[in-house]
Amino acid sequence: MPLELELCPGRWVGGQHPCFIIAEIGQNHQGDLDVAKRMIRMAKMAVEFLHELNVPFFKVGSGDTNNFPYLEKTAKKGRPMVISSGMQSMDTMKQVYQIVKPLNPNFCFLQCTSAYPLQPEDVNLRVISEYQKLFPDIPIGYSGHETGIAISVAAVALGAKVLERHITLDKTWKGSDHSASLEPGELAELVRSVRLVERALGSPTKQLLPCEMACNEKLGKSVVAKVKIPEGTILTMDMLTVKVGEPKGYPPEDIFNLVGKKVLVTVEEDDTIMEELVDNHGKKIKS
């Protein structure tokens, strides 16, 4: 189970917790304070970020990830860390892990490719799975610079526990980051889609679900007699077949277990093989 960490007060990341979605302003405020405030309201982010002591976690941008003295200093602050990995190699990320882990266990890595906008073939979502294997005790996330939301949603399906996307009020504004950012409607759709996918991921346990019962009653098959089987006959495969039968009897997956057993009464052709018709107390009789 990946490490769970409290990234913000009351908001845990990792394990079975919902993906933590970060709407990053970056430089898309165009240097305009009013625009910056509007974007903060849009993303519903705290305005206390200017007060360093109240910052709930530190974000290490890709450009500083291989700045090891900076990493050490940041890790020693003791606050949770979100570390992007754009422009870095796997060997560098292993070094980052070795530096940060002893100083501060509460951190996560984000798969990231530093290009704006990012082309799909350069996203490399499979790095998320590789990070999960190499660093199983920290949450893994994704920082996306692509257009649209589909790739980001796919990252969550692959197990990303933190998702970061840049936001803008207008993609047509000057600057390469705007075209790779999400406008308000797209951000809202991203959140809805991520939550939908999280619901769809469900459980790894494969079983017949209550919602399938109606379909199973209508389409579920049973083992039936392929021919008339006289009382006392030892069952062989050529006597049995699988059909939709009423009432329900042995499920198809039990057909091989019936071979070699004795029927206690005569079974007519196409009749369902019911449990009470078969001697289940004795061992199989080899023909």
PDB file of C-alpha atoms in Angstrom:
ATOM      1  CA  MET A   1       0.000   0.000   0.000  1.00  0.00           C
ATOM      2  CA  PRO A   2       1.553   3.348  -1.003  1.00  0.00           C
ATOM      3  CA  LEU A   3       2.356   5.758   1.804  1.00  0.00           C
ATOM      4  CA  GLU A   4      -0.452   8.065   2.799  1.00  0.00           C
ATOM      5  CA  LEU A   5       0.473  11.621   3.670  1.00  0.00           C
ATOM      6  CA  GLU A   6      -1.506  14.636   4.818  1.00  0.00           C
ATOM      7  CA  LEU A   7      -0.714  17.121   2.066  1.00  0.00           C
ATOM      8  CA  CYS A   8      -3.038  19.794   3.445  1.00  0.00           C
ATOM      9  CA  PRO A   9      -4.839  19.911   6.787  1.00  0.00           C
ATOM     10  CA  GLY A  10      -7.451  17.169   6.683  1.00  0.00           C
ATOM     11  CA  ARG A  11      -6.614  16.207   3.080  1.00  0.00           C
ATOM     12  CA  TRP A  12      -4.778  12.914   2.723  1.00  0.00           C
ATOM     13  CA  VAL A  13      -3.058  11.700  -0.417  1.00  0.00           C
ATOM     14  CA  GLY A  14      -2.199   8.135  -1.441  1.00  0.00           C
ATOM     15  CA  GLY A  15      -3.715   4.771  -0.652  1.00  0.00           C
ATOM     16  CA  GLN A  16      -7.436   4.757  -1.395  1.00  0.00           C
ATOM     17  CA  HIS A  17      -7.903   8.514  -0.957  1.00  0.00           C
ATOM     18  CA  PRO A  18      -9.266  10.559  -3.903  1.00  0.00           C
ATOM     19  CA  CYS A  19      -6.761  12.116  -6.275  1.00  0.00           C
ATOM     20  CA  PHE A  20      -5.624  15.529  -5.043  1.00  0.00           C
ATOM     21  CA  ILE A  21      -6.091  18.012  -7.903  1.00  0.00           C
ATOM     22  CA  ILE A  22      -3.872  21.106  -8.061  1.00  0.00           C
ATOM     23  CA  ALA A  23      -4.873  24.001 -10.324  1.00  0.00           C
ATOM     24  CA  GLU A  24      -1.621  25.884 -10.886  1.00  0.00           C
ATOM     25  CA  ILE A  25      -1.605  29.515 -11.944  1.00  0.00           C
ATOM     26  CA  GLY A  26       2.062  29.535 -12.933  1.00  0.00           C
ATOM     27  CA  GLN A  27       2.767  32.721 -14.859  1.00  0.00           C
ATOM     28  CA  ASN A  28      -0.638  32.912 -16.495  1.00  0.00           C
ATOM     29  CA  HIS A  29      -1.657  35.948 -14.459  1.00  0.00           C
ATOM     30  CA  GLN A  30       0.249  38.079 -17.034  1.00  0.00           C
ATOM     31  CA  GLY A  31       1.755  40.059 -14.162  1.00  0.00           C
ATOM     32  CA  ASP A  32      -1.681  41.463 -13.369  1.00  0.00           C
ATOM     33  CA  LEU A  33      -2.605  41.217  -9.680  1.00  0.00           C
ATOM     34  CA  ASP A  34      -6.328  41.429 -10.403  1.00  0.00           C
ATOM     35  CA  VAL A  35      -6.083  38.581 -12.907  1.00  0.00           C
ATOM     36  CA  ALA A  36      -4.094  36.551 -10.378  1.00  0.00           C
ATOM     37  CA  LYS A  37      -6.802  37.065  -7.748  1.00  0.00           C
ATOM     38  CA  ARG A  38      -9.525  36.078 -10.207  1.00  0.00           C
ATOM     39  CA  MET A  39      -7.629  32.909 -11.088  1.00  0.00           C
ATOM     40  CA  ILE A  40      -7.180  32.066  -7.424  1.00  0.00           C
ATOM     41  CA  ARG A  41     -10.935  32.408  -6.883  1.00  0.00           C
ATOM     42  CA  MET A  42     -11.554  30.265  -9.953  1.00  0.00           C
ATOM     43  CA  ALA A  43      -9.401  27.456  -8.609  1.00  0.00           C
ATOM     44  CA  LYS A  44     -10.726  27.932  -5.049  1.00  0.00           C
ATOM     45  CA  MET A  45      -7.182  28.041  -3.745  1.00  0.00           C
ATOM     46  CA  ALA A  46      -6.152  29.709  -0.486  1.00  0.00           C
ATOM     47  CA  VAL A  47      -4.854  33.275  -0.729  1.00  0.00           C
ATOM     48  CA  GLU A  48      -2.606  32.712   2.249  1.00  0.00           C
ATOM     49  CA  PHE A  49       0.191  31.422   0.046  1.00  0.00           C
ATOM     50  CA  LEU A  50       2.006  34.724   0.457  1.00  0.00           C
ATOM     51  CA  HIS A  51       2.502  33.945   4.111  1.00  0.00           C
ATOM     52  CA  GLU A  52       5.159  31.281   4.012  1.00  0.00           C
ATOM     53  CA  LEU A  53       4.419  29.854   7.415  1.00  0.00           C
ATOM     54  CA  ASN A  54       0.874  29.009   6.332  1.00  0.00           C
ATOM     55  CA  VAL A  55       1.829  27.152   3.162  1.00  0.00           C
ATOM     56  CA  PRO A  56       0.524  23.598   3.707  1.00  0.00           C
ATOM     57  CA  PHE A  57       3.112  21.986   1.430  1.00  0.00           C
ATOM     58  CA  PHE A  58       6.058  22.866  -0.783  1.00  0.00           C
ATOM     59  CA  LYS A  59       5.972  22.373  -4.544  1.00  0.00           C
ATOM     60  CA  VAL A  60       9.385  21.735  -6.098  1.00  0.00           C
ATOM     61  CA  GLY A  61       9.215  22.689  -9.758  1.00  0.00           C
ATOM     62  CA  SER A  62      10.974  20.574 -12.340  1.00  0.00           C
ATOM     63  CA  GLY A  63      13.706  23.185 -12.778  1.00  0.00           C
ATOM     64  CA  ASP A  64      14.765  22.790  -9.142  1.00  0.00           C
ATOM     65  CA  THR A  65      14.417  19.033  -8.778  1.00  0.00           C
ATOM     66  CA  ASN A  66      18.124  18.413  -9.424  1.00  0.00           C
ATOM     67  CA  ASN A  67      19.140  21.344  -7.215  1.00  0.00           C
ATOM     68  CA  PHE A  68      20.169  19.090  -4.346  1.00  0.00           C
ATOM     69  CA  PRO A  69      21.143  21.806  -1.806  1.00  0.00           C
ATOM     70  CA  TYR A  70      17.733  23.401  -2.353  1.00  0.00           C
ATOM     71  CA  LEU A  71      16.048  20.023  -1.944  1.00  0.00           C
ATOM     72  CA  GLU A  72      17.845  19.407   1.336  1.00  0.00           C
ATOM     73  CA  LYS A  73      16.899  22.822   2.674  1.00  0.00           C
ATOM     74  CA  THR A  74      13.268  22.370   1.646  1.00  0.00           C
ATOM     75  CA  ALA A  75      13.046  18.837   3.060  1.00  0.00           C
ATOM     76  CA  LYS A  76      14.387  19.992   6.412  1.00  0.00           C
ATOM     77  CA  LYS A  77      11.447  22.393   6.778  1.00  0.00           C
ATOM     78  CA  GLY A  78       9.363  19.315   7.580  1.00  0.00           C
ATOM     79  CA  ARG A  79       6.396  20.226   5.413  1.00  0.00           C
ATOM     80  CA  PRO A  80       4.984  17.798   2.822  1.00  0.00           C
ATOM     81  CA  MET A  81       6.631  18.120  -0.600  1.00  0.00           C
ATOM     82  CA  VAL A  82       5.328  17.683  -4.149  1.00  0.00           C
ATOM     83  CA  ILE A  83       8.278  17.154  -6.492  1.00  0.00           C
ATOM     84  CA  SER A  84       7.911  17.389 -10.272  1.00  0.00           C
ATOM     85  CA  SER A  85      10.285  15.421 -12.489  1.00  0.00           C
ATOM     86  CA  GLY A  86      10.313  17.255 -15.822  1.00  0.00           C
ATOM     87  CA  MET A  87      13.725  17.345 -17.560  1.00  0.00           C
ATOM     88  CA  GLN A  88      15.097  14.714 -15.146  1.00  0.00           C
ATOM     89  CA  SER A  89      16.383  11.165 -15.633  1.00  0.00           C
ATOM     90  CA  MET A  90      15.398   8.127 -13.604  1.00  0.00           C
ATOM     91  CA  ASP A  91      18.873   8.068 -12.040  1.00  0.00           C
ATOM     92  CA  THR A  92      18.369  11.654 -10.886  1.00  0.00           C
ATOM     93  CA  MET A  93      14.969  10.820  -9.415  1.00  0.00           C
ATOM     94  CA  LYS A  94      16.534   7.941  -7.500  1.00  0.00           C
ATOM     95  CA  GLN A  95      19.048  10.408  -6.072  1.00  0.00           C
ATOM     96  CA  VAL A  96      16.242  12.815  -5.186  1.00  0.00           C
ATOM     97  CA  TYR A  97      14.466  10.020  -3.325  1.00  0.00           C
ATOM     98  CA  GLN A  98      17.639   9.108  -1.424  1.00  0.00           C
ATOM     99  CA  ILE A  99      18.215  12.731  -0.428  1.00  0.00           C
ATOM    100  CA  VAL A 100      14.683  13.609   0.637  1.00  0.00           C
ATOM    101  CA  LYS A 101      13.509  10.377   2.245  1.00  0.00           C
ATOM    102  CA  PRO A 102      15.769  10.428   5.343  1.00  0.00           C
ATOM    103  CA  LEU A 103      14.991  14.100   5.962  1.00  0.00           C
ATOM    104  CA  ASN A 104      11.267  14.148   5.251  1.00  0.00           C
ATOM    105  CA  PRO A 105       9.177  11.035   4.500  1.00  0.00           C
ATOM    106  CA  ASN A 106       6.148  13.077   3.465  1.00  0.00           C
ATOM    107  CA  PHE A 107       6.663  13.713  -0.229  1.00  0.00           C
ATOM    108  CA  CYS A 108       5.465  12.561  -3.619  1.00  0.00           C
ATOM    109  CA  PHE A 109       6.805  12.514  -7.177  1.00  0.00           C
ATOM    110  CA  LEU A 110       4.925  13.807 -10.202  1.00  0.00           C
ATOM    111  CA  GLN A 111       5.644  12.434 -13.666  1.00  0.00           C
ATOM    112  CA  CYS A 112       6.125  15.469 -15.858  1.00  0.00           C
ATOM    113  CA  THR A 113       7.451  16.420 -19.293  1.00  0.00           C
ATOM    114  CA  SER A 114       8.472  20.063 -19.559  1.00  0.00           C
ATOM    115  CA  ALA A 115       7.045  21.142 -22.911  1.00  0.00           C
ATOM    116  CA  TYR A 116       4.238  23.615 -23.614  1.00  0.00           C
ATOM    117  CA  PRO A 117       1.944  22.379 -25.034  1.00  0.00           C
ATOM    118  CA  LEU A 118       2.992  18.773 -24.556  1.00  0.00           C
ATOM    119  CA  GLN A 119       2.422  16.334 -27.415  1.00  0.00           C
ATOM    120  CA  PRO A 120       0.795  12.983 -26.507  1.00  0.00           C
ATOM    121  CA  GLU A 121       3.763  10.905 -27.662  1.00  0.00           C
ATOM    122  CA  ASP A 122       6.005  12.740 -25.170  1.00  0.00           C
ATOM    123  CA  VAL A 123       3.742  12.301 -22.126  1.00  0.00           C
ATOM    124  CA  ASN A 124       5.042   8.826 -21.172  1.00  0.00           C
ATOM    125  CA  LEU A 125       2.351   7.924 -18.667  1.00  0.00           C
ATOM    126  CA  ARG A 126       4.065   4.565 -18.183  1.00  0.00           C
ATOM    127  CA  VAL A 127       6.628   6.362 -16.047  1.00  0.00           C
ATOM    128  CA  ILE A 128       3.886   6.549 -13.406  1.00  0.00           C
ATOM    129  CA  SER A 129       3.868   2.748 -13.176  1.00  0.00           C
ATOM    130  CA  GLU A 130       7.666   2.650 -13.100  1.00  0.00           C
ATOM    131  CA  TYR A 131       7.742   5.184 -10.263  1.00  0.00           C
ATOM    132  CA  GLN A 132       5.179   3.080  -8.390  1.00  0.00           C
ATOM    133  CA  LYS A 133       7.484   0.062  -8.647  1.00  0.00           C
ATOM    134  CA  LEU A 134      10.687   1.915  -7.750  1.00  0.00           C
ATOM    135  CA  PHE A 135       9.207   4.074  -4.977  1.00  0.00           C
ATOM    136  CA  PRO A 136       6.365   2.005  -3.472  1.00  0.00           C
ATOM    137  CA  ASP A 137       6.311   3.928  -0.196  1.00  0.00           C
ATOM    138  CA  ILE A 138       5.424   7.352  -1.614  1.00  0.00           C
ATOM    139  CA  PRO A 139       2.403   8.535  -3.600  1.00  0.00           C
ATOM    140  CA  ILE A 140       2.952   9.113  -7.312  1.00  0.00           C
ATOM    141  CA  GLY A 141       1.175  11.759  -9.351  1.00  0.00           C
ATOM    142  CA  TYR A 142       1.162  13.559 -12.677  1.00  0.00           C
ATOM    143  CA  SER A 143       1.778  17.146 -13.769  1.00  0.00           C
ATOM    144  CA  GLY A 144       0.305  17.681 -17.236  1.00  0.00           C
ATOM    145  CA  HIS A 145       1.076  20.310 -19.832  1.00  0.00           C
ATOM    146  CA  GLU A 146      -0.942  18.760 -22.665  1.00  0.00           C
ATOM    147  CA  THR A 147      -4.086  20.180 -24.198  1.00  0.00           C
ATOM    148  CA  GLY A 148      -7.456  18.834 -23.077  1.00  0.00           C
ATOM    149  CA  ILE A 149      -8.218  16.567 -20.144  1.00  0.00           C
ATOM    150  CA  ALA A 150      -8.170  13.006 -21.548  1.00  0.00           C
ATOM    151  CA  ILE A 151      -4.506  12.285 -20.776  1.00  0.00           C
ATOM    152  CA  SER A 152      -4.803  13.645 -17.245  1.00  0.00           C
ATOM    153  CA  VAL A 153      -7.830  11.433 -16.604  1.00  0.00           C
ATOM    154  CA  ALA A 154      -5.831   8.462 -17.942  1.00  0.00           C
ATOM    155  CA  ALA A 155      -3.063   9.288 -15.462  1.00  0.00           C
ATOM    156  CA  VAL A 156      -5.555   8.942 -12.612  1.00  0.00           C
ATOM    157  CA  ALA A 157      -6.708   5.612 -14.047  1.00  0.00           C
ATOM    158  CA  LEU A 158      -3.060   4.494 -13.892  1.00  0.00           C
ATOM    159  CA  GLY A 159      -2.912   5.390 -10.214  1.00  0.00           C
ATOM    160  CA  ALA A 160      -1.874   9.057 -10.040  1.00  0.00           C
ATOM    161  CA  LYS A 161      -2.724  10.316  -6.551  1.00  0.00           C
ATOM    162  CA  VAL A 162      -1.888  13.957  -7.214  1.00  0.00           C
ATOM    163  CA  LEU A 163      -2.866  15.697 -10.449  1.00  0.00           C
ATOM    164  CA  GLU A 164      -1.549  19.123 -11.379  1.00  0.00           C
ATOM    165  CA  ARG A 165      -2.734  21.204 -14.329  1.00  0.00           C
ATOM    166  CA  HIS A 166      -2.084  24.821 -15.193  1.00  0.00           C
ATOM    167  CA  ILE A 167      -5.120  27.077 -15.483  1.00  0.00           C
ATOM    168  CA  THR A 168      -5.875  30.224 -17.443  1.00  0.00           C
ATOM    169  CA  LEU A 169      -8.802  32.536 -17.993  1.00  0.00           C
ATOM    170  CA  ASP A 170      -8.126  32.746 -21.739  1.00  0.00           C
ATOM    171  CA  LYS A 171      -6.018  30.395 -23.881  1.00  0.00           C
ATOM    172  CA  THR A 172      -5.547  33.095 -26.512  1.00  0.00           C
ATOM    173  CA  TRP A 173      -3.491  35.306 -24.189  1.00  0.00           C
ATOM    174  CA  LYS A 174       0.172  35.806 -25.036  1.00  0.00           C
ATOM    175  CA  GLY A 175       2.543  33.174 -23.679  1.00  0.00           C
ATOM    176  CA  SER A 176       3.182  29.499 -24.446  1.00  0.00           C
ATOM    177  CA  ASP A 177       1.733  28.304 -21.128  1.00  0.00           C
ATOM    178  CA  HIS A 178      -1.793  29.522 -21.885  1.00  0.00           C
ATOM    179  CA  SER A 179      -2.355  27.085 -24.763  1.00  0.00           C
ATOM    180  CA  ALA A 180      -1.390  24.183 -22.487  1.00  0.00           C
ATOM    181  CA  SER A 181      -3.647  25.354 -19.660  1.00  0.00           C
ATOM    182  CA  LEU A 182      -7.268  24.688 -18.804  1.00  0.00           C
ATOM    183  CA  GLU A 183      -9.994  27.287 -18.888  1.00  0.00           C
ATOM    184  CA  PRO A 184     -12.651  27.285 -16.123  1.00  0.00           C
ATOM    185  CA  GLY A 185     -15.071  24.960 -17.913  1.00  0.00           C
ATOM    186  CA  GLU A 186     -12.308  22.465 -18.705  1.00  0.00           C
ATOM    187  CA  LEU A 187     -11.091  22.491 -15.107  1.00  0.00           C
ATOM    188  CA  ALA A 188     -14.609  21.718 -13.880  1.00  0.00           C
ATOM    189  CA  GLU A 189     -14.947  18.908 -16.430  1.00  0.00           C
ATOM    190  CA  LEU A 190     -11.554  17.505 -15.386  1.00  0.00           C
ATOM    191  CA  VAL A 191     -12.648  17.282 -11.765  1.00  0.00           C
ATOM    192  CA  ARG A 192     -15.935  15.632 -12.730  1.00  0.00           C
ATOM    193  CA  SER A 193     -14.168  13.151 -15.007  1.00  0.00           C
ATOM    194  CA  VAL A 194     -11.522  12.258 -12.428  1.00  0.00           C
ATOM    195  CA  ARG A 195     -14.157  11.580  -9.770  1.00  0.00           C
ATOM    196  CA  LEU A 196     -16.130   9.471 -12.259  1.00  0.00           C
ATOM    197  CA  VAL A 197     -13.053   7.401 -13.136  1.00  0.00           C
ATOM    198  CA  GLU A 198     -12.239   6.925  -9.450  1.00  0.00           C
ATOM    199  CA  ARG A 199     -15.716   5.507  -8.916  1.00  0.00           C
ATOM    200  CA  ALA A 200     -15.265   3.267 -11.953  1.00  0.00           C
ATOM    201  CA  LEU A 201     -11.916   1.911 -10.705  1.00  0.00           C
ATOM    202  CA  GLY A 202     -13.840   0.235  -7.898  1.00  0.00           C
ATOM    203  CA  SER A 203     -12.523  -2.923  -6.294  1.00  0.00           C
ATOM    204  CA  PRO A 204      -9.915  -5.444  -7.497  1.00  0.00           C
ATOM    205  CA  THR A 205     -12.165  -8.250  -6.254  1.00  0.00           C
ATOM    206  CA  LYS A 206     -13.884 -10.015  -9.143  1.00  0.00           C
ATOM    207  CA  GLN A 207     -17.277 -11.386  -8.149  1.00  0.00           C
ATOM    208  CA  LEU A 208     -20.912 -11.495  -9.200  1.00  0.00           C
ATOM    209  CA  LEU A 209     -22.301  -8.114  -8.210  1.00  0.00           C
ATOM    210  CA  PRO A 210     -25.838  -7.286  -7.051  1.00  0.00           C
ATOM    211  CA  CYS A 211     -26.298  -5.106 -10.143  1.00  0.00           C
ATOM    212  CA  GLU A 212     -25.639  -8.180 -12.320  1.00  0.00           C
ATOM    213  CA  MET A 213     -28.255 -10.391 -10.703  1.00  0.00           C
ATOM    214  CA  ALA A 214     -31.087  -9.455 -13.073  1.00  0.00           C
ATOM    215  CA  CYS A 215     -28.923 -10.158 -16.126  1.00  0.00           C
ATOM    216  CA  ASN A 216     -27.649 -13.374 -14.573  1.00  0.00           C
ATOM    217  CA  GLU A 217     -31.203 -14.556 -13.950  1.00  0.00           C
ATOM    218  CA  LYS A 218     -32.074 -13.916 -17.579  1.00  0.00           C
ATOM    219  CA  LEU A 219     -28.883 -14.964 -19.362  1.00  0.00           C
ATOM    220  CA  GLY A 220     -26.973 -17.069 -16.833  1.00  0.00           C
ATOM    221  CA  LYS A 221     -26.500 -20.641 -17.984  1.00  0.00           C
ATOM    222  CA  SER A 222     -26.548 -24.002 -16.204  1.00  0.00           C
ATOM    223  CA  VAL A 223     -25.352 -27.516 -16.882  1.00  0.00           C
ATOM    224  CA  VAL A 224     -28.165 -29.524 -18.535  1.00  0.00           C
ATOM    225  CA  ALA A 225     -28.579 -33.054 -19.819  1.00  0.00           C
ATOM    226  CA  LYS A 226     -27.523 -33.350 -23.468  1.00  0.00           C
ATOM    227  CA  VAL A 227     -29.359 -36.682 -23.666  1.00  0.00           C
ATOM    228  CA  LYS A 228     -31.697 -38.654 -21.431  1.00  0.00           C
ATOM    229  CA  ILE A 229     -29.656 -39.963 -18.493  1.00  0.00           C
ATOM    230  CA  PRO A 230     -31.083 -43.082 -16.739  1.00  0.00           C
ATOM    231  CA  GLU A 231     -31.034 -43.412 -12.961  1.00  0.00           C
ATOM    232  CA  GLY A 232     -27.696 -44.726 -11.654  1.00  0.00           C
ATOM    233  CA  THR A 233     -25.709 -43.594 -14.705  1.00  0.00           C
ATOM    234  CA  ILE A 234     -22.146 -42.376 -14.180  1.00  0.00           C
ATOM    235  CA  LEU A 235     -21.894 -38.995 -15.848  1.00  0.00           C
ATOM    236  CA  THR A 236     -19.539 -38.414 -18.783  1.00  0.00           C
ATOM    237  CA  MET A 237     -18.888 -35.225 -20.733  1.00  0.00           C
ATOM    238  CA  ASP A 238     -20.838 -36.410 -23.766  1.00  0.00           C
ATOM    239  CA  MET A 239     -23.982 -36.519 -21.594  1.00  0.00           C
ATOM    240  CA  LEU A 240     -23.709 -32.877 -20.531  1.00  0.00           C
ATOM    241  CA  THR A 241     -23.950 -29.443 -22.151  1.00  0.00           C
ATOM    242  CA  VAL A 242     -24.446 -25.818 -21.141  1.00  0.00           C
ATOM    243  CA  LYS A 243     -27.630 -23.869 -21.837  1.00  0.00           C
ATOM    244  CA  VAL A 244     -29.942 -21.263 -20.375  1.00  0.00           C
ATOM    245  CA  GLY A 245     -32.027 -23.535 -18.209  1.00  0.00           C
ATOM    246  CA  GLU A 246     -34.881 -23.248 -15.742  1.00  0.00           C
ATOM    247  CA  PRO A 247     -34.597 -23.702 -12.882  1.00  0.00           C
ATOM    248  CA  LYS A 248     -30.959 -22.812 -12.312  1.00  0.00           C
ATOM    249  CA  GLY A 249     -28.691 -25.722 -11.465  1.00  0.00           C
ATOM    250  CA  TYR A 250     -24.982 -26.394 -11.533  1.00  0.00           C
ATOM    251  CA  PRO A 251     -23.151 -23.394 -13.063  1.00  0.00           C
ATOM    252  CA  PRO A 252     -21.115 -24.037 -16.230  1.00  0.00           C
ATOM    253  CA  GLU A 253     -17.810 -23.802 -14.364  1.00  0.00           C
ATOM    254  CA  ASP A 254     -18.767 -26.955 -12.396  1.00  0.00           C
ATOM    255  CA  ILE A 255     -19.308 -29.163 -15.449  1.00  0.00           C
ATOM    256  CA  PHE A 256     -15.951 -30.939 -15.188  1.00  0.00           C
ATOM    257  CA  ASN A 257     -16.606 -31.683 -11.504  1.00  0.00           C
ATOM    258  CA  LEU A 258     -19.792 -33.565 -12.456  1.00  0.00           C
ATOM    259  CA  VAL A 259     -17.963 -36.044 -14.675  1.00  0.00           C
ATOM    260  CA  GLY A 260     -17.602 -39.365 -12.851  1.00  0.00           C
ATOM    261  CA  LYS A 261     -20.525 -38.785 -10.482  1.00  0.00           C
ATOM    262  CA  LYS A 262     -23.719 -40.847 -10.377  1.00  0.00           C
ATOM    263  CA  VAL A 263     -27.207 -39.521 -11.011  1.00  0.00           C
ATOM    264  CA  LEU A 264     -29.758 -40.602  -8.400  1.00  0.00           C
ATOM    265  CA  VAL A 265     -32.812 -40.311 -10.650  1.00  0.00           C
ATOM    266  CA  THR A 266     -33.510 -40.336 -14.359  1.00  0.00           C
ATOM    267  CA  VAL A 267     -32.777 -36.947 -15.981  1.00  0.00           C
ATOM    268  CA  GLU A 268     -34.618 -36.093 -19.175  1.00  0.00           C
ATOM    269  CA  GLU A 269     -32.901 -34.426 -22.148  1.00  0.00           C
ATOM    270  CA  ASP A 270     -32.517 -30.631 -21.648  1.00  0.00           C
ATOM    271  CA  ASP A 271     -33.384 -30.895 -17.959  1.00  0.00           C
ATOM    272  CA  THR A 272     -31.184 -28.887 -15.605  1.00  0.00           C
ATOM    273  CA  ILE A 273     -28.707 -30.899 -13.553  1.00  0.00           C
ATOM    274  CA  MET A 274     -29.714 -30.009 -10.008  1.00  0.00           C
ATOM    275  CA  GLU A 275     -27.651 -30.675  -6.914  1.00  0.00           C
ATOM    276  CA  GLU A 276     -30.219 -33.076  -5.467  1.00  0.00           C
ATOM    277  CA  LEU A 277     -30.075 -35.230  -8.626  1.00  0.00           C
ATOM    278  CA  VAL A 278     -26.395 -36.086  -8.197  1.00  0.00           C
ATOM    279  CA  ASP A 279     -24.603 -38.202  -5.602  1.00  0.00           C
ATOM    280  CA  ASN A 280     -22.298 -35.606  -4.082  1.00  0.00           C
ATOM    281  CA  HIS A 281     -21.334 -37.674  -1.066  1.00  0.00           C
ATOM    282  CA  GLY A 282     -19.215 -40.302  -2.716  1.00  0.00           C
ATOM    283  CA  LYS A 283     -16.005 -39.955  -4.666  1.00  0.00           C
ATOM    284  CA  LYS A 284     -16.024 -39.669  -8.425  1.00  0.00           C
ATOM    285  CA  ILE A 285     -16.334 -43.026 -10.138  1.00  0.00           C
ATOM    286  CA  LYS A 286     -13.796 -43.500 -12.902  1.00  0.00           C
ATOM    287  CA  SER A 287     -15.314 -44.929 -16.059  1.00  0.00           C
TER     288      SER A 287
END
